[in-house]
Amino acid sequence: MATKSFNLGQIGDFAENETEELVEFGATRLLQRLQNPDEEIPVDTGTMFKQWFKRPVSSLEIDLINKLEYAEPVTFGTNLPPSWKNGYQLTKSDNETPIPKDWVNRLIEKTKRDIIREAGR
């Protein structure tokens, strides 16, 4: 049996580079979904969706930010203004159909699946 040994240092920064690419891929994919929600998410003017942007924190961390004051309550249901009392329910404007409150979590889960699929390539 023939064997060949090698030093892990010989493969360079392969794993780090791959991880950085997956972080960038995931951030870009989620940003696209936040800026262009599917037909399940109502868009009256699109103002909130157009305001999302990426801010790199490090090579392994990218923040997705929306500076509109109502973006956090509408997107995550957190930090609700007192005037919103019991929360905020998104609805489709054409027929008042309620949108699931976890709509952004669904986009995040789709993005996670895309990252896993991309990592397997």
mmCIF file of N, CA, C and O in Angstrom, residues 31 33-37 41-53 65-72 74-75 88 90 103:
data_model
loop_
_atom_site.group_PDB
_atom_site.id
_atom_site.type_symbol
_atom_site.label_atom_id
_atom_site.label_comp_id
_atom_site.label_asym_id
_atom_site.label_seq_id
_atom_site.Cartn_x
_atom_site.Cartn_y
_atom_site.Cartn_z
ATOM 1 N N LEU A 31 -30.138 39.243 1.961
ATOM 2 C CA LEU A 31 -30.375 40.633 1.572
ATOM 3 C C LEU A 31 -31.304 40.698 0.359
ATOM 4 O O LEU A 31 -32.245 41.493 0.329
ATOM 5 N N ARG A 33 -33.528 38.545 -0.492
ATOM 6 C CA ARG A 33 -34.874 38.153 -0.063
ATOM 7 C C ARG A 33 -35.555 39.265 0.724
ATOM 8 O O ARG A 33 -36.759 39.458 0.620
ATOM 9 N N LEU A 34 -34.796 39.983 1.542
ATOM 10 C CA LEU A 34 -35.380 41.082 2.308
ATOM 11 C C LEU A 34 -35.747 42.254 1.406
ATOM 12 O O LEU A 34 -36.737 42.934 1.639
ATOM 13 N N GLN A 35 -34.951 42.483 0.378
ATOM 14 C CA GLN A 35 -35.217 43.600 -0.535
ATOM 15 C C GLN A 35 -36.301 43.274 -1.560
ATOM 16 O O GLN A 35 -36.937 44.177 -2.085
ATOM 17 N N ASN A 36 -36.483 42.005 -1.845
ATOM 18 C CA ASN A 36 -37.465 41.582 -2.847
ATOM 19 C C ASN A 36 -38.290 40.432 -2.306
ATOM 20 O O ASN A 36 -38.160 39.298 -2.774
ATOM 21 N N PRO A 37 -39.137 40.720 -1.317
ATOM 22 C CA PRO A 37 -39.913 39.620 -0.725
ATOM 23 C C PRO A 37 -40.845 38.996 -1.756
ATOM 24 O O PRO A 37 -41.255 39.641 -2.718
ATOM 25 N N ILE A 41 -45.498 38.416 1.020
ATOM 26 C CA ILE A 41 -45.255 39.596 1.838
ATOM 27 C C ILE A 41 -45.818 40.824 1.126
ATOM 28 O O ILE A 41 -45.494 41.077 -0.019
ATOM 29 N N PRO A 42 -46.655 41.588 1.822
ATOM 30 C CA PRO A 42 -47.257 42.750 1.180
ATOM 31 C C PRO A 42 -46.240 43.866 0.979
ATOM 32 O O PRO A 42 -45.365 44.075 1.808
ATOM 33 N N VAL A 43 -46.343 44.537 -0.102
ATOM 34 C CA VAL A 43 -45.498 45.685 -0.377
ATOM 35 C C VAL A 43 -46.410 46.792 -0.879
ATOM 36 O O VAL A 43 -46.943 46.717 -1.979
ATOM 37 N N ASP A 44 -46.604 47.805 -0.022
ATOM 38 C CA ASP A 44 -47.413 48.942 -0.459
ATOM 39 C C ASP A 44 -46.548 49.885 -1.277
ATOM 40 O O ASP A 44 -46.817 50.156 -2.430
ATOM 41 N N THR A 45 -45.487 50.384 -0.659
ATOM 42 C CA THR A 45 -44.598 51.303 -1.366
ATOM 43 C C THR A 45 -43.220 50.711 -1.588
ATOM 44 O O THR A 45 -42.488 51.173 -2.445
ATOM 45 N N GLY A 46 -42.867 49.706 -0.805
ATOM 46 C CA GLY A 46 -41.555 49.093 -0.929
ATOM 47 C C GLY A 46 -40.452 49.857 -0.223
ATOM 48 O O GLY A 46 -39.292 49.466 -0.285
ATOM 49 N N THR A 47 -40.800 50.934 0.483
ATOM 50 C CA THR A 47 -39.791 51.765 1.132
ATOM 51 C C THR A 47 -38.936 50.974 2.111
ATOM 52 O O THR A 47 -37.708 51.039 2.068
ATOM 53 N N MET A 48 -39.563 50.208 2.995
ATOM 54 C CA MET A 48 -38.807 49.470 3.995
ATOM 55 C C MET A 48 -37.898 48.434 3.341
ATOM 56 O O MET A 48 -36.743 48.274 3.732
ATOM 57 N N PHE A 49 -38.388 47.746 2.344
ATOM 58 C CA PHE A 49 -37.612 46.681 1.722
ATOM 59 C C PHE A 49 -36.386 47.225 1.002
ATOM 60 O O PHE A 49 -35.337 46.593 1.004
ATOM 61 N N LYS A 50 -36.518 48.408 0.411
ATOM 62 C CA LYS A 50 -35.392 48.984 -0.332
ATOM 63 C C LYS A 50 -34.290 49.505 0.582
ATOM 64 O O LYS A 50 -33.185 49.756 0.131
ATOM 65 N N GLN A 51 -34.570 49.679 1.863
ATOM 66 C CA GLN A 51 -33.618 50.277 2.797
ATOM 67 C C GLN A 51 -32.624 49.294 3.409
ATOM 68 O O GLN A 51 -31.721 49.697 4.136
ATOM 69 N N TRP A 52 -32.776 47.999 3.165
ATOM 70 C CA TRP A 52 -31.832 47.022 3.722
ATOM 71 C C TRP A 52 -30.481 47.159 3.037
ATOM 72 O O TRP A 52 -30.400 47.355 1.825
ATOM 73 N N PHE A 53 -29.401 47.044 3.815
ATOM 74 C CA PHE A 53 -28.053 47.043 3.244
ATOM 75 C C PHE A 53 -27.136 46.180 4.101
ATOM 76 O O PHE A 53 -27.447 45.863 5.246
ATOM 77 N N ILE A 65 -28.734 45.560 7.778
ATOM 78 C CA ILE A 65 -29.253 46.692 8.544
ATOM 79 C C ILE A 65 -30.366 47.393 7.776
ATOM 80 O O ILE A 65 -30.319 47.515 6.554
ATOM 81 N N ASN A 66 -31.344 47.860 8.534
ATOM 82 C CA ASN A 66 -32.394 48.732 8.013
ATOM 83 C C ASN A 66 -32.588 49.809 9.060
ATOM 84 O O ASN A 66 -32.974 49.524 10.193
ATOM 85 N N LYS A 67 -32.312 51.064 8.713
ATOM 86 C CA LYS A 67 -32.337 52.156 9.682
ATOM 87 C C LYS A 67 -33.729 52.764 9.887
ATOM 88 O O LYS A 67 -33.879 53.639 10.741
ATOM 89 N N LEU A 68 -34.706 52.315 9.144
ATOM 90 C CA LEU A 68 -36.052 52.849 9.356
ATOM 91 C C LEU A 68 -36.550 52.434 10.736
ATOM 92 O O LEU A 68 -36.401 51.284 11.142
ATOM 93 N N GLU A 69 -37.154 53.357 11.462
ATOM 94 C CA GLU A 69 -37.544 53.075 12.844
ATOM 95 C C GLU A 69 -38.586 51.982 12.959
ATOM 96 O O GLU A 69 -38.645 51.292 13.971
ATOM 97 N N TYR A 70 -39.386 51.783 11.940
ATOM 98 C CA TYR A 70 -40.416 50.740 12.021
ATOM 99 C C TYR A 70 -39.967 49.403 11.451
ATOM 100 O O TYR A 70 -40.694 48.419 11.507
ATOM 101 N N ALA A 71 -38.746 49.327 10.942
ATOM 102 C CA ALA A 71 -38.270 48.080 10.322
ATOM 103 C C ALA A 71 -38.170 46.946 11.339
ATOM 104 O O ALA A 71 -38.577 45.824 11.050
ATOM 105 N N GLU A 72 -37.646 47.214 12.517
ATOM 106 C CA GLU A 72 -37.495 46.149 13.511
ATOM 107 C C GLU A 72 -38.847 45.599 13.959
ATOM 108 O O GLU A 72 -39.047 44.380 13.949
ATOM 109 N N VAL A 74 -41.764 45.668 12.423
ATOM 110 C CA VAL A 74 -42.457 45.017 11.310
ATOM 111 C C VAL A 74 -41.762 43.718 10.918
ATOM 112 O O VAL A 74 -42.409 42.712 10.634
ATOM 113 N N THR A 75 -40.437 43.712 10.941
ATOM 114 C CA THR A 75 -39.680 42.544 10.515
ATOM 115 C C THR A 75 -39.628 41.457 11.582
ATOM 116 O O THR A 75 -39.849 40.294 11.287
ATOM 117 N N TYR A 88 -48.273 44.150 15.738
ATOM 118 C CA TYR A 88 -48.510 44.624 14.392
ATOM 119 C C TYR A 88 -48.761 43.419 13.501
ATOM 120 O O TYR A 88 -47.984 42.465 13.524
ATOM 121 N N LEU A 90 -49.133 42.253 9.717
ATOM 122 C CA LEU A 90 -49.065 42.530 8.289
ATOM 123 C C LEU A 90 -50.222 41.833 7.593
ATOM 124 O O LEU A 90 -50.598 40.724 7.960
ATOM 125 N N TRP A 103 -42.709 35.659 9.103
ATOM 126 C CA TRP A 103 -42.327 35.731 7.692
ATOM 127 C C TRP A 103 -40.827 35.882 7.514
ATOM 128 O O TRP A 103 -40.233 35.250 6.650
#
